[in-house]
Amino acid sequence: MTNEELLRQVNFDKPDFSARSSEVFDLGEGKVLKLYFTETEDASIDREILNTKVAFETGCTPMACYGDVKIRGRRGLILKKLEGCSMTNMPGKNPLILFTAGKILATLHANVHSKKAPQLKDVRQETIEVLEREAVFNFLTKEDKERLKAYILALPEGDNILHMDFHTDNILCDGNNYQVIDWMTALRGNPLAEVAMMNFLHHEAELFPGSSRLKIAFMQMVRGGIYNSFIKNYEKMTGRTEAESHQWDIIAWILRLGNWNINYERENLQGKIAAFVKEV
């Protein structure tokens, strides 16, 4: 069937999966629809189309993009359906994956970071634009921002592909196959910027809002263990080290705060950025 015929069969009141910026619907015939919420900016959607095509063409993901559509005033992407479940949910099916998750993440990272894509947006430029654009940075003075911009522009340029939201929800597992999905945040630059983001995501990012303290404590322990295995294997595979990544921490903090602005994380990130400015 054509895409139009597949879309006519969808019940848009019942998504198969919901995320922060979109809902996903199974269209059948090996395709899914990623339908963005109305508040998602057109520029972000346009960038995800480019990012997904680049990631597919360079071998970072098998998720082909079949174009965009507009439904009920909402934009969407028609994508190749990938089988499996997220790595986050895999322990319920295979608890042993907790012992190999770090190495899997390192292998996937090393593959993505080995690819070049000069057509993607520079991570340094994106960070500066976020810093200038988002109201959540109003706690900084004009002089603070200028100092941060100078520091960021002095960081080394790179053409390596960066995912920049590389967590277990964005890894699909199907047997021994592991695929990276959700390329909206992809950029180009030095892979150490992604290592810095991984450090934050696995130590300080919000975990399952509304969950019990016991579950949160357990998941903090799990993700910390996964990160330790990840960084050990990633350093061995690439020669890049966590110690080297700390010069990129400010990139991770600004992008995380500006792009997501999560209540739980806001005060912590603003404090980190304010303290960093004083040391620049």
XYZ file of N, CA and C in Angstrom:
840
model
N 0.838 -1.202 0.000
C 0.000 0.000 0.000
C 0.870 1.248 0.000
N 0.300 2.335 -0.474
C 1.014 3.610 -0.433
C 1.035 4.141 0.997
N 1.888 5.130 1.247
C 1.931 5.746 2.575
C 0.576 6.333 2.952
N -0.092 6.950 1.979
C -1.410 7.555 2.231
C -2.419 6.498 2.659
N -2.393 5.343 2.018
C -3.320 4.261 2.374
C -3.003 3.709 3.759
N -1.732 3.587 4.076
C -1.340 3.106 5.402
C -1.783 4.075 6.490
N -1.644 5.365 6.243
C -2.009 6.379 7.233
C -3.512 6.392 7.504
N -4.324 6.070 6.497
C -5.783 6.088 6.681
C -6.245 5.004 7.650
N -5.417 4.007 7.912
C -5.811 2.912 8.802
C -5.420 3.149 10.266
N -4.723 4.238 10.524
C -4.168 4.469 11.862
C -5.194 5.110 12.794
N -5.242 4.619 14.029
C -6.028 5.244 15.092
C -5.092 6.205 15.827
N -5.204 7.496 15.541
C -4.269 8.467 16.100
C -4.539 8.795 17.563
N -5.559 8.167 18.140
C -5.820 8.341 19.575
C -5.089 7.296 20.409
N -4.448 6.322 19.737
C -3.787 5.238 20.458
C -2.376 5.002 19.919
N -1.424 5.813 20.357
C -0.037 5.602 19.921
C 0.541 4.322 20.509
N 1.495 3.745 19.815
C 2.190 2.560 20.318
C 3.259 2.942 21.335
N 3.739 4.183 21.234
C 4.798 4.646 22.130
C 4.759 6.163 22.184
N 5.000 6.718 23.373
C 5.032 8.176 23.534
C 6.356 8.600 24.143
N 6.918 9.718 23.646
C 8.160 10.280 24.166
C 7.927 11.749 24.502
N 9.000 12.477 24.821
C 8.857 13.880 25.218
C 8.363 14.760 24.080
N 8.759 14.453 22.841
C 8.436 15.340 21.722
C 7.513 14.736 20.687
N 7.166 13.447 20.831
C 6.417 12.796 19.756
C 5.697 11.544 20.234
N 4.853 11.027 19.332
C 4.210 9.726 19.512
C 4.543 8.867 18.294
N 4.605 7.550 18.504
C 4.953 6.632 17.427
C 3.789 5.680 17.173
N 3.465 5.497 15.871
C 2.373 4.631 15.454
C 2.900 3.607 14.447
N 2.473 2.359 14.619
C 2.846 1.304 13.676
C 1.930 1.405 12.452
N 2.525 1.578 11.268
C 1.733 1.699 10.047
C 1.538 0.370 9.339
N 2.302 -0.648 9.745
C 2.287 -1.900 9.000
C 3.257 -1.833 7.830
N 3.470 -2.990 7.204
C 4.361 -3.094 6.048
C 5.759 -2.555 6.330
N 6.218 -2.754 7.568
C 7.580 -2.395 7.907
C 7.829 -0.915 8.077
N 6.773 -0.142 8.376
C 6.927 1.298 8.537
C 6.272 1.775 9.832
N 6.806 2.866 10.398
C 6.192 3.520 11.546
C 6.088 5.008 11.264
N 5.177 5.646 11.965
C 5.022 7.097 11.889
C 5.456 7.708 13.210
N 6.390 8.627 13.149
C 6.775 9.412 14.324
C 6.070 10.746 14.189
N 5.039 10.973 15.014
C 4.191 12.157 14.913
C 4.521 13.121 16.050
N 5.015 14.297 15.678
C 5.477 15.265 16.671
C 4.314 16.036 17.283
N 4.484 16.420 18.538
C 3.505 17.287 19.178
C 3.580 18.673 18.539
N 2.485 19.410 18.623
C 2.400 20.696 17.918
C 3.442 21.701 18.388
N 3.911 21.576 19.632
C 4.890 22.537 20.139
C 6.308 22.270 19.623
N 6.518 21.139 18.953
C 7.835 20.851 18.392
C 8.104 21.771 17.209
N 9.216 22.458 17.212
C 9.511 23.441 16.182
C 9.837 22.786 14.847
N 9.425 23.464 13.754
C 9.696 22.949 12.414
C 11.190 22.750 12.182
N 12.000 23.667 12.702
C 13.445 23.562 12.501
C 13.990 22.272 13.107
N 13.434 21.856 14.256
C 13.882 20.620 14.903
C 13.500 19.406 14.076
N 12.304 19.449 13.489
C 11.851 18.333 12.655
C 12.678 18.260 11.376
N 12.919 19.409 10.754
C 13.737 19.443 9.540
C 15.125 18.872 9.825
N 15.649 19.212 10.993
C 16.978 18.722 11.337
C 16.968 17.219 11.552
N 15.886 16.698 12.144
C 15.843 15.251 12.351
C 15.758 14.509 11.022
N 15.057 15.076 10.043
C 15.004 14.449 8.724
C 16.418 14.339 8.150
N 17.163 15.451 8.179
C 18.539 15.443 7.686
C 19.392 14.473 8.485
N 19.303 14.552 9.813
C 20.132 13.709 10.668
C 19.875 12.224 10.429
N 18.598 11.855 10.292
C 18.242 10.450 10.099
C 18.756 9.946 8.761
N 18.625 10.773 7.732
C 19.136 10.379 6.411
C 20.647 10.196 6.449
N 21.344 11.113 7.103
C 22.803 11.013 7.201
C 23.199 9.776 8.010
N 22.524 9.545 9.128
C 22.837 8.386 9.957
C 22.621 7.087 9.193
N 21.567 7.031 8.387
C 21.279 5.838 7.580
C 22.338 5.657 6.489
N 22.644 6.746 5.790
C 23.587 6.671 4.662
C 25.006 6.340 5.105
N 25.369 6.719 6.327
C 26.716 6.447 6.822
C 26.824 5.131 7.581
N 25.717 4.416 7.735
C 25.752 3.125 8.402
C 25.652 3.180 9.907
N 25.191 4.310 10.440
C 25.018 4.423 11.897
C 23.722 3.784 12.366
N 22.753 3.636 11.471
C 21.450 3.066 11.803
C 20.825 2.491 10.538
N 20.032 1.417 10.670
C 19.287 0.907 9.518
C 17.935 1.593 9.351
N 17.670 2.623 10.149
C 16.371 3.292 10.131
C 16.282 4.273 8.958
N 15.747 3.807 7.846
C 15.575 4.660 6.674
C 14.422 5.630 6.908
N 14.514 6.810 6.307
C 13.474 7.831 6.406
C 12.760 7.927 5.065
N 11.432 7.745 5.084
C 10.645 7.741 3.851
C 9.926 9.064 3.597
N 10.289 10.100 4.336
C 9.693 11.411 4.093
C 8.814 11.878 5.236
N 8.324 13.116 5.119
C 7.498 13.689 6.179
C 6.073 13.920 5.701
N 5.153 14.007 6.676
C 3.724 14.192 6.401
C 3.172 15.198 7.401
N 1.936 15.645 7.173
C 1.255 16.519 8.123
C -0.134 15.958 8.380
N -0.441 15.726 9.671
C -1.700 15.107 10.074
C -2.278 15.865 11.251
N -3.505 16.341 11.104
C -4.179 17.079 12.180
C -3.332 18.244 12.684
N -2.667 18.902 11.776
C -1.833 20.042 12.139
C -0.502 19.677 12.756
N -0.178 18.401 12.789
C 1.081 17.926 13.367
C 1.956 17.321 12.274
N 3.242 17.630 12.326
C 4.172 17.054 11.368
C 4.655 15.691 11.846
N 5.009 14.857 10.896
C 5.497 13.533 11.253
C 6.476 13.002 10.234
N 7.232 11.983 10.652
C 8.163 11.290 9.767
C 7.723 9.846 9.605
N 7.789 9.347 8.378
C 7.560 7.932 8.130
C 8.924 7.259 8.059
N 9.125 6.285 8.939
C 10.434 5.655 9.103
C 10.330 4.140 8.954
N 11.445 3.535 8.632
C 11.494 2.077 8.607
C 11.297 1.547 10.019
N 10.474 0.533 10.165
C 10.247 -0.069 11.475
C 11.397 -1.009 11.818
N 11.962 -0.821 12.990
C 12.999 -1.707 13.484
C 12.402 -2.603 14.561
N 12.697 -3.874 14.495
C 12.153 -4.825 15.456
C 12.934 -4.779 16.769
N 12.281 -5.245 17.824
C 12.942 -5.338 19.118
C 12.329 -4.422 20.147
N 12.925 -4.397 21.320
C 12.481 -3.512 22.390
C 13.666 -2.686 22.866
N 13.375 -1.622 23.604
C 14.457 -0.753 24.051
C 15.344 -1.478 25.057
N 16.611 -1.067 25.103
C 17.537 -1.668 26.054
C 17.078 -1.428 27.487
N 16.366 -0.324 27.723
C 15.836 -0.047 29.057
C 14.941 -1.173 29.541
N 14.142 -1.745 28.620
C 13.182 -2.783 28.989
C 13.738 -4.199 28.875
N 14.937 -4.350 28.350
C 15.493 -5.681 28.130
C 15.743 -6.491 29.400
N 16.156 -5.863 30.530
C 16.420 -6.690 31.718
C 15.227 -7.538 32.143
N 13.992 -7.083 31.853
C 12.821 -7.876 32.189
C 12.749 -9.160 31.389
N 13.340 -9.158 30.195
C 13.350 -10.341 29.338
C 14.651 -11.123 29.465
N 15.737 -10.374 29.663
C 17.054 -10.999 29.740
C 17.915 -10.237 30.744
N 17.840 -10.583 32.017
C 18.589 -9.857 33.055
C 20.102 -9.831 32.814
N 20.613 -10.802 32.081
C 22.053 -10.877 31.849
C 22.571 -9.714 31.017
N 21.665 -9.008 30.328
C 22.126 -7.884 29.502
C 22.751 -6.782 30.357
N 22.409 -6.743 31.639
C 23.000 -5.741 32.529
C 24.525 -5.888 32.609
N 25.010 -7.101 32.344
C 26.451 -7.341 32.425
C 27.165 -7.012 31.112
N 26.405 -6.854 30.036
C 27.019 -6.578 28.727
C 26.598 -5.225 28.151
N 25.650 -4.535 28.809
C 25.107 -3.288 28.263
C 26.194 -2.239 28.028
N 27.127 -2.109 28.971
C 28.178 -1.108 28.830
C 29.036 -1.345 27.603
N 29.409 -2.584 27.364
C 30.226 -2.910 26.193
C 29.441 -2.695 24.903
N 28.156 -3.023 24.929
C 27.311 -2.794 23.748
C 27.253 -1.307 23.427
N 27.024 -0.487 24.447
C 26.981 0.964 24.243
C 28.312 1.479 23.712
N 29.405 0.978 24.237
C 30.727 1.410 23.779
C 30.936 1.049 22.311
N 30.523 -0.153 21.928
C 30.677 -0.594 20.537
C 29.853 0.279 19.598
N 28.615 0.574 19.996
C 27.750 1.419 19.170
C 28.311 2.835 19.068
N 28.799 3.372 20.182
C 29.405 4.700 20.181
C 30.621 4.741 19.256
N 31.486 3.762 19.393
C 32.699 3.740 18.581
C 32.360 3.709 17.098
N 31.308 2.971 16.727
C 30.892 2.922 15.323
C 30.374 4.277 14.855
N 29.468 4.883 15.631
C 28.912 6.186 15.259
C 30.025 7.228 15.153
N 30.911 7.242 16.121
C 31.967 8.258 16.163
C 33.025 8.053 15.084
N 33.033 6.879 14.456
C 33.994 6.637 13.377
C 33.519 7.235 12.051
N 32.259 7.653 12.001
C 31.684 8.199 10.770
C 31.832 9.719 10.739
N 32.009 10.258 9.543
C 32.147 11.702 9.354
C 30.918 12.244 8.614
N 30.479 13.432 9.001
C 29.321 14.065 8.351
C 29.461 15.574 8.444
N 30.267 16.186 7.558
C 30.476 17.638 7.611
C 29.205 18.442 7.370
N 28.157 17.799 6.825
C 26.911 18.519 6.552
C 26.048 18.720 7.795
N 26.382 18.022 8.882
C 25.632 18.217 10.125
C 26.103 19.482 10.830
N 25.285 19.943 11.767
C 25.589 21.177 12.482
C 26.703 20.952 13.506
N 27.601 21.923 13.614
C 28.711 21.884 14.557
C 28.179 21.950 15.993
N 28.612 21.016 16.842
C 28.150 20.963 18.226
C 28.481 22.250 18.970
N 29.602 22.888 18.646
C 29.980 24.136 19.314
C 29.033 25.263 18.925
N 28.709 25.347 17.624
C 27.801 26.393 17.166
C 26.404 26.194 17.731
N 25.945 24.941 17.768
C 24.632 24.647 18.336
C 24.588 25.050 19.811
N 25.642 24.791 20.544
C 25.691 25.142 21.968
C 25.604 26.647 22.156
N 26.310 27.395 21.346
C 26.275 28.860 21.433
C 24.883 29.388 21.112
N 24.249 28.839 20.085
C 22.903 29.286 19.715
C 21.898 28.983 20.817
N 22.007 27.811 21.430
C 21.124 27.457 22.546
C 21.342 28.419 23.709
N 22.591 28.714 23.998
C 22.940 29.625 25.089
C 22.345 31.011 24.860
N 22.372 31.485 23.646
C 21.864 32.816 23.324
C 20.343 32.859 23.232
N 19.744 31.740 22.858
C 18.318 31.722 22.535
C 17.412 31.435 23.729
N 17.796 30.515 24.586
C 16.882 29.997 25.599
C 16.845 30.865 26.854
N 15.622 31.156 27.318
C 15.431 32.028 28.495
C 15.972 31.404 29.773
N 16.153 30.086 29.798
C 16.626 29.414 30.998
C 18.059 29.843 31.357
N 18.743 30.530 30.435
C 20.100 31.013 30.708
C 20.130 32.485 31.123
N 18.977 33.031 31.454
C 18.923 34.440 31.862
C 19.636 34.699 33.190
N 19.987 33.653 33.906
C 20.734 33.838 35.160
C 22.177 34.264 34.880
N 22.618 34.146 33.627
C 23.963 34.559 33.242
C 23.960 35.999 32.735
N 25.011 36.730 33.017
C 25.145 38.082 32.490
C 25.640 38.013 31.045
N 25.586 39.146 30.366
C 26.106 39.213 28.998
C 27.589 38.864 28.982
N 28.322 39.347 29.986
C 29.752 39.061 30.071
C 29.996 37.564 30.300
N 29.155 36.933 31.134
C 29.267 35.490 31.363
C 29.129 34.728 30.044
N 28.118 35.105 29.280
C 27.865 34.406 28.018
C 29.008 34.605 27.035
N 29.575 35.793 27.001
C 30.687 36.046 26.085
C 31.902 35.200 26.471
N 32.135 35.038 27.760
C 33.249 34.206 28.218
C 33.014 32.740 27.857
N 31.775 32.287 28.023
C 31.444 30.911 27.651
C 31.599 30.696 26.146
N 31.137 31.645 25.354
C 31.242 31.529 23.899
C 32.698 31.445 23.461
N 33.537 32.275 24.059
C 34.962 32.257 23.706
C 35.585 30.901 24.054
N 35.229 30.367 25.210
C 35.750 29.060 25.624
C 35.297 27.973 24.644
N 34.001 27.990 24.312
C 33.432 26.958 23.435
C 34.070 26.994 22.047
N 34.237 28.178 21.501
C 34.825 28.292 20.159
C 36.291 27.887 20.131
N 36.937 27.917 21.284
C 38.343 27.512 21.353
C 38.507 25.993 21.414
N 37.411 25.269 21.655
C 37.474 23.809 21.659
C 37.711 23.318 20.230
N 38.398 22.183 20.079
C 38.733 21.707 18.729
C 37.515 21.303 17.907
N 37.562 21.654 16.616
C 36.489 21.308 15.689
C 36.609 19.843 15.303
N 35.502 19.257 14.840
C 35.522 17.882 14.356
C 34.346 17.615 13.442
N 34.453 16.570 12.606
C 33.378 16.190 11.679
C 32.748 14.853 12.036
N 33.099 14.296 13.187
C 32.535 13.007 13.596
C 31.064 13.152 13.934
N 30.282 12.124 13.641
C 28.859 12.141 13.976
C 28.690 11.943 15.483
N 27.844 12.774 16.095
C 27.510 12.692 17.511
C 26.001 12.525 17.636
N 25.554 11.611 18.454
C 24.120 11.405 18.664
C 23.583 12.395 19.693
N 24.259 12.536 20.812
C 23.995 13.505 21.886
C 22.747 13.239 22.730
N 22.119 12.070 22.558
C 21.054 11.637 23.483
C 21.122 10.112 23.565
N 22.316 9.617 23.806
C 22.659 8.209 23.668
C 22.394 7.480 24.976
N 21.152 7.085 25.214
C 20.815 6.346 26.430
C 20.060 5.084 26.042
N 19.765 4.258 27.021
C 19.235 2.923 26.727
C 17.857 2.939 26.075
N 17.074 4.011 26.246
C 15.783 4.093 25.566
C 15.947 4.260 24.061
N 17.114 4.731 23.638
C 17.359 4.961 22.215
C 18.185 3.855 21.567
N 18.247 2.699 22.237
C 18.882 1.515 21.676
C 17.827 0.420 21.580
N 17.576 -0.080 20.362
C 16.646 -1.183 20.174
C 17.403 -2.499 20.156
N 16.888 -3.482 20.899
C 17.522 -4.797 20.981
C 16.626 -5.836 20.319
N 17.209 -6.604 19.414
C 16.494 -7.697 18.746
C 17.462 -8.865 18.638
N 17.389 -9.774 19.608
C 18.373 -10.848 19.651
C 19.739 -10.254 19.943
N 20.684 -10.523 19.055
C 22.028 -9.973 19.214
C 22.241 -8.728 18.365
N 21.167 -8.165 17.837
C 21.264 -6.945 17.040
C 20.873 -5.741 17.889
N 21.685 -4.699 17.839
C 21.446 -3.488 18.623
C 21.522 -2.286 17.688
N 20.442 -1.498 17.649
C 20.351 -0.399 16.695
C 20.098 0.914 17.423
N 20.720 1.969 16.938
C 20.563 3.302 17.519
C 19.423 4.023 16.803
N 18.498 4.600 17.573
C 17.358 5.312 17.005
C 17.318 6.750 17.531
N 16.371 7.540 17.010
C 16.068 8.891 17.481
C 17.256 9.831 17.296
N 17.374 10.380 16.091
C 18.538 11.184 15.703
C 18.271 12.681 15.719
N 17.221 13.131 16.381
C 16.882 14.557 16.385
C 18.020 15.424 16.899
N 18.741 14.945 17.894
C 19.769 15.767 18.546
C 21.147 15.615 17.905
N 21.263 14.852 16.814
C 22.575 14.569 16.236
C 23.273 15.835 15.749
N 24.581 15.854 15.925
C 25.432 16.976 15.526
C 26.742 16.403 15.018
N 27.662 17.276 14.648
C 29.012 16.829 14.310
C 29.997 17.510 15.247
N 31.125 16.849 15.485
C 32.119 17.453 16.353
C 33.054 16.424 16.943
N 33.754 16.808 17.982
C 34.685 15.929 18.666
C 33.903 14.914 19.509
N 34.175 13.617 19.361
C 33.446 12.599 20.126
C 33.500 12.783 21.636
N 34.494 13.503 22.128
C 34.583 13.719 23.580
C 33.390 14.518 24.108
N 32.749 15.308 23.232
C 31.540 16.025 23.649
C 30.439 15.031 24.017
N 30.360 13.936 23.273
C 29.363 12.904 23.568
C 29.721 12.139 24.839
N 31.002 11.908 25.055
C 31.419 11.240 26.288
C 31.008 12.082 27.496
N 31.187 13.396 27.389
C 30.770 14.291 28.479
C 29.265 14.191 28.713
N 28.490 14.125 27.632
C 27.036 13.992 27.775
C 26.674 12.648 28.402
N 27.368 11.590 28.000
C 27.112 10.268 28.584
C 27.353 10.285 30.090
N 28.398 10.971 30.500
C 28.711 11.072 31.924
C 27.534 11.690 32.676
N 26.998 12.782 32.136
C 25.860 13.422 32.795
C 24.635 12.507 32.787
N 24.309 11.932 31.627
C 23.110 11.105 31.500
C 23.126 9.915 32.454
N 24.312 9.372 32.723
C 24.395 8.169 33.552
C 24.668 8.438 35.027
N 24.777 9.712 35.385
C 25.008 10.028 36.792
C 24.010 11.028 37.379
N 23.511 11.959 36.545
C 22.725 13.049 37.117
C 21.390 13.321 36.428
N 21.138 12.717 35.276
C 19.883 12.967 34.566
C 18.696 12.402 35.343
N 17.526 12.991 35.120
C 16.306 12.538 35.791
C 15.987 11.101 35.422
N 15.537 10.340 36.417
C 15.183 8.944 36.219
C 13.717 8.709 36.529
N 12.927 8.268 35.541
C 11.558 7.806 35.755
C 10.763 8.644 36.755
N 10.320 9.846 36.365
C 9.551 10.713 37.265
C 8.363 9.979 37.898
N 8.178 10.191 39.188
C 7.051 9.580 39.884
C 7.351 8.213 40.472
N 8.527 7.670 40.202
C 8.880 6.346 40.731
C 9.234 6.430 42.214
N 9.214 5.303 42.880
C 9.542 5.253 44.308
C 11.029 5.527 44.509
N 11.373 5.935 45.715
C 12.776 6.189 46.041
C 13.618 4.930 45.883
N 13.022 3.785 46.222
C 13.745 2.520 46.113
C 14.085 2.215 44.664
N 13.107 2.415 43.773
C 13.355 2.153 42.348
C 14.397 3.122 41.805
N 14.295 4.394 42.188
C 15.254 5.398 41.719
C 16.665 5.034 42.179
N 16.793 4.649 43.454
C 18.108 4.287 43.991
C 18.681 3.085 43.246
N 17.829 2.107 42.966
C 18.280 0.913 42.246
C 18.728 1.271 40.836
N 17.943 2.099 40.138
C 18.268 2.462 38.759
C 19.528 3.337 38.696
N 19.742 4.162 39.724
C 20.977 4.945 39.774
C 22.193 4.028 39.868
N 22.056 2.978 40.661
C 23.140 2.017 40.802
C 23.384 1.284 39.477
N 22.283 0.903 38.820
C 22.393 0.164 37.555
C 23.054 1.018 36.487
N 22.576 2.256 36.319
C 23.133 3.072 35.249
C 24.581 3.477 35.546
N 24.924 3.615 36.817
C 26.311 3.885 37.168
C 27.215 2.727 36.772
N 26.737 1.513 37.017
C 27.507 0.333 36.625
C 27.643 0.219 35.113
N 26.560 0.540 34.396
C 26.601 0.503 32.936
C 27.606 1.517 32.410
N 27.602 2.717 33.013
C 28.549 3.749 32.563
C 29.995 3.301 32.804
N 30.270 2.738 33.957
C 31.639 2.306 34.265
C 32.139 1.293 33.233
N 31.252 0.367 32.860
C 31.621 -0.613 31.833
C 31.760 0.064 30.471
N 30.844 0.979 30.176
C 30.909 1.708 28.902
C 32.236 2.438 28.746
N 32.595 3.260 29.737
C 33.778 4.103 29.578
C 35.046 3.251 29.536
N 35.086 2.169 30.286
C 36.246 1.272 30.254
C 36.430 0.696 28.849
N 35.331 0.226 28.259
C 35.404 -0.370 26.923
C 35.616 0.679 25.839
N 34.981 1.832 25.989
C 35.122 2.892 24.984
C 36.559 3.398 24.940
N 37.165 3.587 26.093
C 38.561 4.032 26.138
C 39.480 3.019 25.454
N 39.199 1.732 25.683
C 40.012 0.682 25.082
C 39.833 0.653 23.557
N 38.601 0.874 23.090
C 38.308 0.800 21.654
C 38.810 2.009 20.871
N 38.785 3.184 21.501
C 39.027 4.418 20.750
C 40.291 5.169 21.154
N 40.801 4.916 22.344
C 41.934 5.677 22.842
C 41.543 7.007 23.454
N 40.255 7.386 23.363
C 39.770 8.614 24.001
C 39.437 8.299 25.462
N 39.657 9.257 26.353
C 39.474 8.986 27.777
C 38.441 9.916 28.421
N 37.887 9.449 29.521
C 36.952 10.268 30.280
C 37.634 11.543 30.760
N 38.886 11.439 31.185
C 39.603 12.616 31.678
C 39.652 13.709 30.614
N 39.878 13.320 29.356
C 39.918 14.295 28.269
C 38.554 14.931 28.013
N 37.495 14.212 28.340
C 36.143 14.688 28.022
C 35.690 15.838 28.917
N 36.341 16.040 30.065
C 35.835 17.030 31.013
C 35.926 18.463 30.489
N 36.811 18.713 29.523
C 36.835 20.051 28.928
C 35.565 20.327 28.117
N 34.826 19.257 27.812
C 33.578 19.371 27.054
C 32.339 19.341 27.950
N 32.516 19.254 29.259
C 31.360 19.172 30.167
C 30.403 20.341 29.963
N 30.940 21.528 29.756
C 30.079 22.712 29.609
C 29.164 22.573 28.400
N 29.646 21.920 27.336
C 28.812 21.656 26.158
C 27.620 20.787 26.555
N 27.894 19.705 27.284
C 26.829 18.794 27.714
C 25.821 19.507 28.605
N 26.308 20.314 29.550
C 25.414 20.990 30.490
C 24.516 22.001 29.781
N 25.087 22.788 28.883
C 24.291 23.812 28.182
C 23.257 23.157 27.266
N 23.666 22.147 26.514
C 22.717 21.498 25.606
C 21.608 20.788 26.380
N 21.975 20.133 27.467
C 20.957 19.421 28.264
C 19.953 20.407 28.862
N 20.442 21.486 29.439
C 19.553 22.470 30.059
C 18.727 23.198 29.010
N 19.366 23.641 27.934
C 18.660 24.426 26.935
C 17.671 23.633 26.114
N 18.008 22.394 25.764
C 17.127 21.593 24.907
C 16.003 20.915 25.671
N 16.235 20.573 26.945
C 15.239 19.811 27.691
C 14.636 20.597 28.850
N 15.434 21.380 29.555
C 14.935 22.219 30.649
C 14.029 21.439 31.597
N 14.535 20.349 32.110
C 13.772 19.470 33.002
C 13.820 20.030 34.427
N 12.675 20.144 35.048
C 12.585 20.759 36.379
C 13.575 20.139 37.362
N 13.628 18.828 37.382
C 14.480 18.101 38.327
C 15.956 18.455 38.142
N 16.359 18.736 36.900
C 17.765 18.959 36.580
C 18.167 20.433 36.577
N 17.186 21.337 36.505
C 17.476 22.743 36.201
C 18.435 23.386 37.205
N 18.131 23.287 38.482
C 18.958 23.963 39.487
C 20.385 23.425 39.482
N 20.526 22.124 39.385
C 21.841 21.506 39.355
C 22.657 21.997 38.156
N 22.045 22.009 36.978
C 22.754 22.423 35.777
C 23.100 23.916 35.804
N 22.167 24.724 36.260
C 22.466 26.149 36.358
C 23.623 26.397 37.326
N 23.661 25.655 38.426
C 24.755 25.783 39.376
C 26.090 25.385 38.775
N 26.101 24.287 38.016
C 27.323 23.831 37.366
C 27.837 24.868 36.375
N 26.915 25.423 35.585
C 27.311 26.406 34.561
C 27.813 27.682 35.225
N 27.127 28.136 36.262
C 27.557 29.353 36.956
C 28.940 29.177 37.576
N 29.193 28.013 38.153
C 30.498 27.754 38.752
C 31.583 27.681 37.683
N 31.240 27.105 36.532
C 32.217 26.989 35.449
C 32.635 28.368 34.936
N 31.662 29.278 34.802
C 31.957 30.633 34.305
C 33.003 31.299 35.177
N 32.914 31.116 36.481
C 33.857 31.763 37.401
C 35.286 31.257 37.210
N 35.415 30.029 36.676
C 36.736 29.434 36.513
C 37.327 29.663 35.131
N 36.522 30.167 34.186
C 37.012 30.376 32.807
C 38.027 31.509 32.769
